[in-house]
Coordinates of C-alpha atoms in Angstrom, one line a residue:
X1 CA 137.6 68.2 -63.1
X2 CA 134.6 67.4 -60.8
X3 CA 131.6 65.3 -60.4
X4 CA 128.1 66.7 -62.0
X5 CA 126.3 67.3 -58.9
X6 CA 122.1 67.1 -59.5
X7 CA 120.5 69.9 -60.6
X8 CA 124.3 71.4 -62.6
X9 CA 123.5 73.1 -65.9
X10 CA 125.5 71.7 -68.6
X11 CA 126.5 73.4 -71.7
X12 CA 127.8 70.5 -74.0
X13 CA 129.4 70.9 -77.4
X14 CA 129.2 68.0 -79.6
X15 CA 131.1 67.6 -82.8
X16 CA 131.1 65.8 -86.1
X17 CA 130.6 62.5 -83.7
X18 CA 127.7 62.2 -80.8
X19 CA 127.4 59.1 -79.1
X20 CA 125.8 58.4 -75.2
X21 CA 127.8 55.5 -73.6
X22 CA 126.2 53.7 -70.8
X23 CA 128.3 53.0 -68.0
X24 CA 126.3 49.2 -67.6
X25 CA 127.3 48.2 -70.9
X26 CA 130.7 47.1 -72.2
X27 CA 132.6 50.1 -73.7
X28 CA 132.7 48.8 -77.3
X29 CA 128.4 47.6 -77.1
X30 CA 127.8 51.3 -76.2
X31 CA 129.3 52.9 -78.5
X32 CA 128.4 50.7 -81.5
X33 CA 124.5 51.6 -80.6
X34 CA 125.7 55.4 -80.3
X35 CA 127.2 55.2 -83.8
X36 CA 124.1 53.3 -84.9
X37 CA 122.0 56.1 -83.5
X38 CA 123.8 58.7 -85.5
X39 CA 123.8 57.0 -88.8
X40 CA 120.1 57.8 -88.5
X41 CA 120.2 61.2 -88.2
X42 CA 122.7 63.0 -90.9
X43 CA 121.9 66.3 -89.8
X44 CA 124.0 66.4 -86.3
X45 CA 126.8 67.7 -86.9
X46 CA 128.0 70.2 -84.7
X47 CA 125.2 71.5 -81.9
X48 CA 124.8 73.4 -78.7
X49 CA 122.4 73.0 -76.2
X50 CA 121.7 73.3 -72.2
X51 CA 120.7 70.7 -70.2
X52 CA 119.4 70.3 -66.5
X53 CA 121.4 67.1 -64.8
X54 CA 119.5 64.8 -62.6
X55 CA 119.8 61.6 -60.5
X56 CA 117.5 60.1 -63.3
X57 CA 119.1 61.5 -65.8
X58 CA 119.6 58.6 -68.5
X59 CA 121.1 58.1 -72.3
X60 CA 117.5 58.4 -73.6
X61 CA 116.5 61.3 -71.8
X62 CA 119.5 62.9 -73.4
X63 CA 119.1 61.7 -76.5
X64 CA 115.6 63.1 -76.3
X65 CA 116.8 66.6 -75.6
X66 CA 119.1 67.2 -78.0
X67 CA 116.9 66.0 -80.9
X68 CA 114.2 68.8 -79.5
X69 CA 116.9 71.2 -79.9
X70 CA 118.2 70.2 -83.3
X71 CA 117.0 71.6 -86.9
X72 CA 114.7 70.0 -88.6
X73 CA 116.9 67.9 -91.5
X74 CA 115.1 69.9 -94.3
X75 CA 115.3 73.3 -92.8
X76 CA 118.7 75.5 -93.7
X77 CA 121.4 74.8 -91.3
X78 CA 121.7 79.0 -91.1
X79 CA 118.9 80.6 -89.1
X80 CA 116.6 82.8 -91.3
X81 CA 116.8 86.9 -90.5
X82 CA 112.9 88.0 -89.8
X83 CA 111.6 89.3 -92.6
X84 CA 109.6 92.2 -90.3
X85 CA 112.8 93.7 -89.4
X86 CA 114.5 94.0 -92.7
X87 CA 114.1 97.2 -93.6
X88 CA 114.5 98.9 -96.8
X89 CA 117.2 100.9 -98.7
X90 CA 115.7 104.5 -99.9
X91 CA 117.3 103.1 -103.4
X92 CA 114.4 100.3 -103.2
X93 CA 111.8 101.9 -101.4
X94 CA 109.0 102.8 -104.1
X95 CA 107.7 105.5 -102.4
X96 CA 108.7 109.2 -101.9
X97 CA 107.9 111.3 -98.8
X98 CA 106.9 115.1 -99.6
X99 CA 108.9 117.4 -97.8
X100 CA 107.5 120.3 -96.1
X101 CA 109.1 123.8 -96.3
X102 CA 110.5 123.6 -93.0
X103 CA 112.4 120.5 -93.5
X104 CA 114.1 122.0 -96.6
X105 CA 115.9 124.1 -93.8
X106 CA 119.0 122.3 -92.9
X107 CA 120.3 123.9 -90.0
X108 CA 123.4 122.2 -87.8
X109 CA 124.9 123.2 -84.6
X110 CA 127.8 124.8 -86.5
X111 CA 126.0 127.1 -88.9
X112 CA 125.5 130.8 -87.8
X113 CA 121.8 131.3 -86.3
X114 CA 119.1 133.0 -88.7
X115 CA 117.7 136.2 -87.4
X116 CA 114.9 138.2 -88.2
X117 CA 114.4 141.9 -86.8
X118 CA 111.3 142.4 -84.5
X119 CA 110.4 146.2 -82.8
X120 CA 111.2 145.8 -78.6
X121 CA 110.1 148.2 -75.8
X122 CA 111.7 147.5 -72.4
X123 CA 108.8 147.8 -69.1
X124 CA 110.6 147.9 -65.8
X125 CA 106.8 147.5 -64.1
X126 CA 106.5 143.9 -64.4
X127 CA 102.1 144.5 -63.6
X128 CA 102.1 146.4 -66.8
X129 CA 103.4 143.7 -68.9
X130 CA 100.4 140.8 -68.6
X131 CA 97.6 143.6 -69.7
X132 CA 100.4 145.2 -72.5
X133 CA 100.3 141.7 -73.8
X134 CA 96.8 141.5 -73.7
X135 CA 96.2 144.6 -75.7
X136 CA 99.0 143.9 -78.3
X137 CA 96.8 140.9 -79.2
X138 CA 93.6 142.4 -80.3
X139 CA 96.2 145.3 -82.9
X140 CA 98.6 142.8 -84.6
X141 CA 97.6 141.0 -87.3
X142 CA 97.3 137.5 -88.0
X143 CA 100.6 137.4 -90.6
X144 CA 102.2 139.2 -87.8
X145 CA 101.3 136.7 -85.2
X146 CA 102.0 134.0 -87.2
X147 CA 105.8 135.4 -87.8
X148 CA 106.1 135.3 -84.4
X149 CA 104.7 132.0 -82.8
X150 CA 108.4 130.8 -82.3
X151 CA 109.1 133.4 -80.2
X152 CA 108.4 133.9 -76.8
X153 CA 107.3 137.7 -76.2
X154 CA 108.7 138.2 -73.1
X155 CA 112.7 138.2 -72.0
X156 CA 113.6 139.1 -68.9
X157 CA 117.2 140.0 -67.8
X158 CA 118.9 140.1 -64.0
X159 CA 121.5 142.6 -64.0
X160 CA 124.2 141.0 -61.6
X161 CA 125.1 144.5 -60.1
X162 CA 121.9 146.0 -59.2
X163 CA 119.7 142.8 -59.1
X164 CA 117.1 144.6 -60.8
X165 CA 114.8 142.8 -63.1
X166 CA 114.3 144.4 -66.7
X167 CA 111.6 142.9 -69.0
X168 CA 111.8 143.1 -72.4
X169 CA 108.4 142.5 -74.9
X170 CA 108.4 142.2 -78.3
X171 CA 105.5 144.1 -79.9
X172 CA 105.6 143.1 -83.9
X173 CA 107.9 141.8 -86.5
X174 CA 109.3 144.8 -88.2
X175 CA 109.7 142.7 -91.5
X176 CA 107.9 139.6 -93.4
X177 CA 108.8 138.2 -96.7
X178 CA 105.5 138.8 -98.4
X179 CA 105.3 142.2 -96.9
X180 CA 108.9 143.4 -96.5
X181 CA 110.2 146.2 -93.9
X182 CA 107.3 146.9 -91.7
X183 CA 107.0 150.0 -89.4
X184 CA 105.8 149.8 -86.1
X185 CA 102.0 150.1 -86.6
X186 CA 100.0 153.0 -85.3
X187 CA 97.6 150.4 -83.5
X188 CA 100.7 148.8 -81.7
X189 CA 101.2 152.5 -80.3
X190 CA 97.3 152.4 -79.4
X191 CA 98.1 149.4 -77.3
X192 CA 101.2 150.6 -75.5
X193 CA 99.0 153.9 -74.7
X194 CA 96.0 151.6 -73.0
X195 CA 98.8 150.1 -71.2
X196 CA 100.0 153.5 -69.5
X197 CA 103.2 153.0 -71.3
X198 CA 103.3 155.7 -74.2
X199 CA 106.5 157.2 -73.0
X200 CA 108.4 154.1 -73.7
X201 CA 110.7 154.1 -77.0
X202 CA 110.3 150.9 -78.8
X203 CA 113.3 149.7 -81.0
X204 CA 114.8 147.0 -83.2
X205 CA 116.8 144.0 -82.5
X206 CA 117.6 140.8 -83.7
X207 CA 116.1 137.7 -82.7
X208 CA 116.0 134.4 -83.9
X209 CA 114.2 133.4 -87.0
X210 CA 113.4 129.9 -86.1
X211 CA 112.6 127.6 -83.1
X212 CA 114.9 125.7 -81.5
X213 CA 114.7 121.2 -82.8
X214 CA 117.1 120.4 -80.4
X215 CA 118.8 121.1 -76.6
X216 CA 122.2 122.5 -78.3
X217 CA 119.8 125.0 -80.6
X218 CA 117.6 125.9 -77.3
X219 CA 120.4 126.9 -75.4
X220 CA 122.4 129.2 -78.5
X221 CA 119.1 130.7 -79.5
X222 CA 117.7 131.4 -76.0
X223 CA 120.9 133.5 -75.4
X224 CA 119.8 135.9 -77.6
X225 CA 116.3 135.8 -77.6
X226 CA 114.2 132.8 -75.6
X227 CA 112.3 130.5 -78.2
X228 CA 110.2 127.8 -78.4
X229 CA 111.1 124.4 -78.6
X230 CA 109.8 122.0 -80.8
X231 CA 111.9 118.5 -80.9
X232 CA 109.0 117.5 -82.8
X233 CA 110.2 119.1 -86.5
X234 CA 113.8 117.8 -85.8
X235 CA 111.8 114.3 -85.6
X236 CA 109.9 114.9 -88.7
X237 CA 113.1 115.2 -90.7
X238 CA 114.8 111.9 -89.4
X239 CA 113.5 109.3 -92.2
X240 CA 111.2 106.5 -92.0
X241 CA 112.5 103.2 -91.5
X242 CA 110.9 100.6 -93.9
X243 CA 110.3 96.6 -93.7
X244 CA 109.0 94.8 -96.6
X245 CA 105.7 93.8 -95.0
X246 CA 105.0 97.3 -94.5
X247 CA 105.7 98.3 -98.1
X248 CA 103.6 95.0 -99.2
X249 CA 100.8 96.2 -97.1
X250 CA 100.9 99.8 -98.8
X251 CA 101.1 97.7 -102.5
X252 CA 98.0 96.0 -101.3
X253 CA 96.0 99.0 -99.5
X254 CA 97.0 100.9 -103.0
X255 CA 96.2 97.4 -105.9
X256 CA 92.3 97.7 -103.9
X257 CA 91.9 101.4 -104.2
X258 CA 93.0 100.7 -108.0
X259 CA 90.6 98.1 -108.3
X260 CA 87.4 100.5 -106.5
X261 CA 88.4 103.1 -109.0
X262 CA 88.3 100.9 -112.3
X263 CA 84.6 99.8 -110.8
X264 CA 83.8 103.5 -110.1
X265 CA 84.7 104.2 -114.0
X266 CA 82.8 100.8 -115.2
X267 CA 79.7 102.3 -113.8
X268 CA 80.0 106.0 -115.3
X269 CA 81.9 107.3 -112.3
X270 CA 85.1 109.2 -112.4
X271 CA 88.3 106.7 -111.8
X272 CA 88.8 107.8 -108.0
X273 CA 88.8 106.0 -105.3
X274 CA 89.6 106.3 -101.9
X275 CA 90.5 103.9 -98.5
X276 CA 91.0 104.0 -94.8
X277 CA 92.6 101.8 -92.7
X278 CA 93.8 101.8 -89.1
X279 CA 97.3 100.3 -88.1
X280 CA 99.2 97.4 -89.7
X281 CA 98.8 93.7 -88.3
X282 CA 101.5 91.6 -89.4
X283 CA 101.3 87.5 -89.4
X284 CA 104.1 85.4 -89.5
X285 CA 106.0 86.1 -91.8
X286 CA 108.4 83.9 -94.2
X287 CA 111.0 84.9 -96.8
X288 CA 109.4 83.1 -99.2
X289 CA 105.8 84.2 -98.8
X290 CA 105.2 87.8 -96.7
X291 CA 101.8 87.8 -95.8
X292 CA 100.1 90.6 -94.7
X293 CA 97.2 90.9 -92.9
X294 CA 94.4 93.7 -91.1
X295 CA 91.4 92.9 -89.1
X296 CA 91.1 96.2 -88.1
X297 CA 87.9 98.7 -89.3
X298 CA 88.2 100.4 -92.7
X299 CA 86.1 102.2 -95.4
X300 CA 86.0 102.8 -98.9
X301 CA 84.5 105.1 -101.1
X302 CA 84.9 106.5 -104.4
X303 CA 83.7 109.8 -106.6
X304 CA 80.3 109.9 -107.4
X305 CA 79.9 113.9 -108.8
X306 CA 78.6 112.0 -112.1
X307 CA 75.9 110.1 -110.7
X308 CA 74.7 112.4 -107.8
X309 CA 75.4 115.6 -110.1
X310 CA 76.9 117.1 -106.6
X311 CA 80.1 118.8 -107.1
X312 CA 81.0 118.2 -103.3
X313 CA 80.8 114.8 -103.6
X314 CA 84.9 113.9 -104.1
X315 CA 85.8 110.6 -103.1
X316 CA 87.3 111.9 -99.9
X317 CA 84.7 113.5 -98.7
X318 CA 82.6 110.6 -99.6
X319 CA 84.9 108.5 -97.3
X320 CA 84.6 111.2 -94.7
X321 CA 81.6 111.3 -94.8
X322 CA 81.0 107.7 -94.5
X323 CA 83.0 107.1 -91.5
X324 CA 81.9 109.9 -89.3
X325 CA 78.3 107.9 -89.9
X326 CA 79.5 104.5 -89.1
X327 CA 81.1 106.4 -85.7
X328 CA 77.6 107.5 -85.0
X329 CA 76.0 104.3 -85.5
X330 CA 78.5 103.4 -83.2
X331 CA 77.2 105.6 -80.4
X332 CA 73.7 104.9 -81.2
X333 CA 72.9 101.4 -78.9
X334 CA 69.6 101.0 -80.6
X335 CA 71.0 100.6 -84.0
X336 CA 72.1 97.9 -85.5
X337 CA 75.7 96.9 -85.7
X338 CA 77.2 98.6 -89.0
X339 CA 78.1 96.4 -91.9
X340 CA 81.8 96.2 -92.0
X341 CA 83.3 97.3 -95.6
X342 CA 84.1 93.7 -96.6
X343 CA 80.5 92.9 -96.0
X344 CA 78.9 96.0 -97.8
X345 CA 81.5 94.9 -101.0
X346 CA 81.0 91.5 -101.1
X347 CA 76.9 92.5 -101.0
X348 CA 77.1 95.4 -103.8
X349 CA 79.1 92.5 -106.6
X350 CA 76.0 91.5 -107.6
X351 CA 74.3 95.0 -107.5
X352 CA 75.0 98.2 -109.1
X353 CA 78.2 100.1 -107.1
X354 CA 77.4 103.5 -105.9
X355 CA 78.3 105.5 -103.7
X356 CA 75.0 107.0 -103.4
X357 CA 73.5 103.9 -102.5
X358 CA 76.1 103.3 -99.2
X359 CA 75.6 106.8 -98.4
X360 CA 72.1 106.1 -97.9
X361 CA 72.6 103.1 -96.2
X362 CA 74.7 104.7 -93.7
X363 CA 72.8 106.7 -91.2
X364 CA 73.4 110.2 -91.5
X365 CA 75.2 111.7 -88.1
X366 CA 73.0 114.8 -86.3
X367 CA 74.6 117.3 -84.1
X368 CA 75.7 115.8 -81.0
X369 CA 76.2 112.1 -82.5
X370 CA 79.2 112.2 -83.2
X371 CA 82.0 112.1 -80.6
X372 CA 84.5 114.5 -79.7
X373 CA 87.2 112.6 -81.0
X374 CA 88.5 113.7 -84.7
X375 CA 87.1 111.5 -87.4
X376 CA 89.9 110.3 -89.0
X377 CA 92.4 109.8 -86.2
X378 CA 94.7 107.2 -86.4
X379 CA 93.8 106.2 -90.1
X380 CA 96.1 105.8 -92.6
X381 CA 94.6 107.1 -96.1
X382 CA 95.2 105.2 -99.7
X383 CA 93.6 107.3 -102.8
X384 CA 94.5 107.0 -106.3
X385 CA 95.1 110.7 -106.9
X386 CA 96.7 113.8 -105.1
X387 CA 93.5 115.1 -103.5
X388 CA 92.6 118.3 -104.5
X389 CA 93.0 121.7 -101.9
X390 CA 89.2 121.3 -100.1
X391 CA 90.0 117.4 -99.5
X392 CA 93.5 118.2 -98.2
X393 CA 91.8 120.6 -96.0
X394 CA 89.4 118.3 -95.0
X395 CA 92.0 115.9 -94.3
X396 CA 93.6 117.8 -92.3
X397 CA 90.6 118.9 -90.1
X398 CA 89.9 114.7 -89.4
X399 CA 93.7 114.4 -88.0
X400 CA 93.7 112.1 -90.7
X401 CA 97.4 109.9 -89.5
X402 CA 99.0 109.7 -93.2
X403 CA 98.0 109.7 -96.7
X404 CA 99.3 107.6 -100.0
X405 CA 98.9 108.5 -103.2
X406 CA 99.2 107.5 -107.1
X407 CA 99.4 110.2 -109.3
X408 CA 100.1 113.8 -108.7
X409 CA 97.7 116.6 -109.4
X410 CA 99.9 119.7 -110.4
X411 CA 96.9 122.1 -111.5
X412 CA 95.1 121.1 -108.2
X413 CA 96.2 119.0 -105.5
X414 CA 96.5 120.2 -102.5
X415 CA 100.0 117.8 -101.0
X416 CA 102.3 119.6 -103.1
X417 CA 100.5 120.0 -106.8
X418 CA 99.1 123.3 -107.0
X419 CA 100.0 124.3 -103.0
X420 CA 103.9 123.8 -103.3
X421 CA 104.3 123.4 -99.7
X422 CA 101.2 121.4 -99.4
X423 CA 98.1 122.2 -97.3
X424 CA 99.2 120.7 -94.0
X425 CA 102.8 122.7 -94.7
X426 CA 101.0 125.8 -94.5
X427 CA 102.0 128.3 -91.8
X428 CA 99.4 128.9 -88.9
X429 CA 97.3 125.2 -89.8
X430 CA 97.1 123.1 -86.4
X431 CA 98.0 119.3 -87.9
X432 CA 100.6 118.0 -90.3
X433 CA 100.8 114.4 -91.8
X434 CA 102.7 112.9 -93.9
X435 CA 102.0 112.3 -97.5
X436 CA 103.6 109.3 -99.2
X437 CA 103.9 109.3 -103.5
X438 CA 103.9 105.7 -104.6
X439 CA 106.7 105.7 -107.4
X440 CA 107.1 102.0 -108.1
X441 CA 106.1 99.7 -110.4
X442 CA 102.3 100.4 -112.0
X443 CA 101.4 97.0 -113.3
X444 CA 102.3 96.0 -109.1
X445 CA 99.5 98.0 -107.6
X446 CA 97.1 96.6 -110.7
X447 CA 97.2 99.6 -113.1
X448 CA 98.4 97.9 -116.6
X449 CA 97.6 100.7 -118.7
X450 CA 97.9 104.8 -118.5
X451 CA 94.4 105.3 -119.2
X452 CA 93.3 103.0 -116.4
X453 CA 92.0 105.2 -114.2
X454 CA 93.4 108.7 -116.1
X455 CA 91.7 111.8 -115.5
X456 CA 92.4 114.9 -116.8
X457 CA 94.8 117.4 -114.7
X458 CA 92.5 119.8 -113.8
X459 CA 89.8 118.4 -112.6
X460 CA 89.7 118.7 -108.3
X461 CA 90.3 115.2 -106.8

């Protein structure tokens, strides 16, 4: 036991009691007025706080900084878990995640590696092989190149004894599922002839059908045939982690698209509507009462082949169209600012909603407006249906960032209706996103009947 020097950090625990005596006073005055104090306040009970001791340090000042740290008397006594990190059991989540072909593929450390057969020739004069490559790419085919792209074409081998270098180059796939076995091409001979290497015998062998998701699947493959590694696919397979303000904020996003589409079929239109969004803003949130907000830029748009008599004119490409000219009335100082979405809705309630009518109040972008930048990066999509193989397409082309939809299109959607593997599961396409199927309650999102905003399966979304 010791003194409390000044400036000591104290860690006091107080009890079902709490009382400050003052040394000045008589023993039993002090704590009479510390019991007095505590009938007032019911809710100390048992607390923990840390305190800075000073020469000046007094009963009040105490007193003071314990009630700063204490609950307020109508709060629960148990702290409340933040309501932004709860995340959500797949059992609860409503909504499903397509999965692409690739992620179908389940493919562990343990299991034997795939293999495909592919047509070799070995070059032992290493300035042959940069123009035998060259040539090989002007004679094999696009199906053939796309088999490949998870290979690299070159292997080269030490041999410990001799220290000579032999390179190995694969020249085509020498079988493809739509195709089957494939013989080595007579244009693949061409090309070994305009590399001066004609004499060379090419042959099969076994490689590895697949890239490599992971340092242990690098190293196992690469020792039989050096791949490519893509940690990014072994990414897309690890599932989503979802908090209830981020599934409220997709219930909202999809209740307004809902909403734009029963307006769209109010004035003659077909029931689809579409909506872009950047990123998720969260405010404080309570248990009670999540509240969601997003002051961020977003569009809407909805079908307008009816009105327009245009058969291009599909809500997504509507919306597409719409934002690449709000990005060029970005670029174009002389303008006038834009009118924000909000603004343009709350101005087109009194007035006949078409989308006609915004396109033409958008500025149309010229060659050279626009920026370099894709038009829908970093924008997560909402739409009431699957959207049909040209609007997938055309997704894809924006970098759009992720899309969410209603109801499926089987006869022609393009995220996994009529394209089983989707449009952005393709083989050979350059950007993949990923689509999102709401599959909870209707009557949550604002849809209180099936014929709401129906269409008819085979009509292009």
């Amino acid at each position: 036991m010791r003194h409390i020097e000044a400036g000591d950090e104290l860690c006091i625990y107080y009890g079902d009691k709490l009382w400050f005596e003052d040394n000045s006073l008589p023993l039993n005055l002090g704590r009479e007025a510390s019991v007095a104090k505590e009938s007032h306040n019911p809710t100390i009970a048992s607390t923990s706080f840390s305190i800075s001791a000073s020469d000046d340090c007094t009963q009040d000042t105490h007193t003071e900084l314990l009630m700063q740290n204490l609950p307020d008397s109508t709060a629960a006594t148990e702290p409340q878990e933040d309501a932004s990190a709860i995340t959500i059991s797949d059992t609860q989540l409503p909504l499903k995640r397509f999965r692409f072909p690739d992620e179908r593929i389940t493919e562990t450390d343990l299991d034997p590696i795939s293999t495909m057969p592919v047509w070799v020739v070995d070059v032992n004069d290493l300035a042959k092989i940069g123009p035998t490559l060259g040539n090989l790419r002007t004679c094999v085919r696009d199906s053939e190149a796309e088999a490949l792209r998870h290979l690299k074409r070159v292997r080269r081998i030490k041999h410990p004894e001799t220290e000579e270098v032999t390179s190995s180059i694969i020249l085509a796939p020498a079988y493809i599922e739509e195709f089957g076995t494939l013989p080595l091409s007579s244009s693949v001979a061409t090309a070994l002839a305009n590399s001066q290497l004609s004499a060379l015998s090419p042959y099969l062998i076994e490689v590895p059908a697949s890239a490599a998701v992971n340092p242990s699947q690098l190293a196992r493959k690469s020792a039989i045939w050096p791949v490519v590694y893509l940690p990014s696919l072994d990414e897309e397979k690890k599932e989503r982690k979802w908090t209830r303000p981020e599934v409220e904020w997709v219930r909202k996003n999809l209740s307004h698209i809902v909403s734009e589409a029963i307006h769209a079929k109010e004035a003659g239109e077909l029931p689809i509507a579409a909506y872009a969004t950047s990123s998720l803003e969260l405010a404080p949130v309570d248990m009670q009462n999540t509240a969601v907000i997003s002051n961020n830029p977003s569009w809407v748009a909805y079908d307008s082949r009816r009105s327009l008599q245009h058969p291009l004119r599909h809500a997504c490409l509507n919306l597409v169209r719409i934002i690449a000219a709000f990005q060029a009335d970005q670029l174009n100082a002389t303008q006038a600012e834009p009118k924000s979405v909000s603004q343009s809705t709350k101005e087109n309630s009194s007035s006949p909603r078409t989308v006609g009518s915004m396109l033409e109040s958008a500025t149309s972008p010229s060659i050279g407006e626009i920026s370099s930048s894709y038009l829908l990066t970093g924008l997560s999509l909402f739409i009431t249906h699957e959207p049909c193989v040209m609007c997938s397409m055309a997704l894809l082309h924006s970098r759009v960032k992720e899309i969410f939809y209603i109801y499926s299109m089987e006869s022609t959607g393009g995220c996994g209706g009529l394209i089983k593997d989707s449009v952005p599961g393709l083989k050979g396409v350059n950007h993949r996103f990923p689509i999102w199927k709401w599959v909870g309650s209707l009557d949550s999102i604002g849809i209180k009947s099936k014929s709401d905003i129906l269409v008819e399966n085979a009509v292009d979304i």
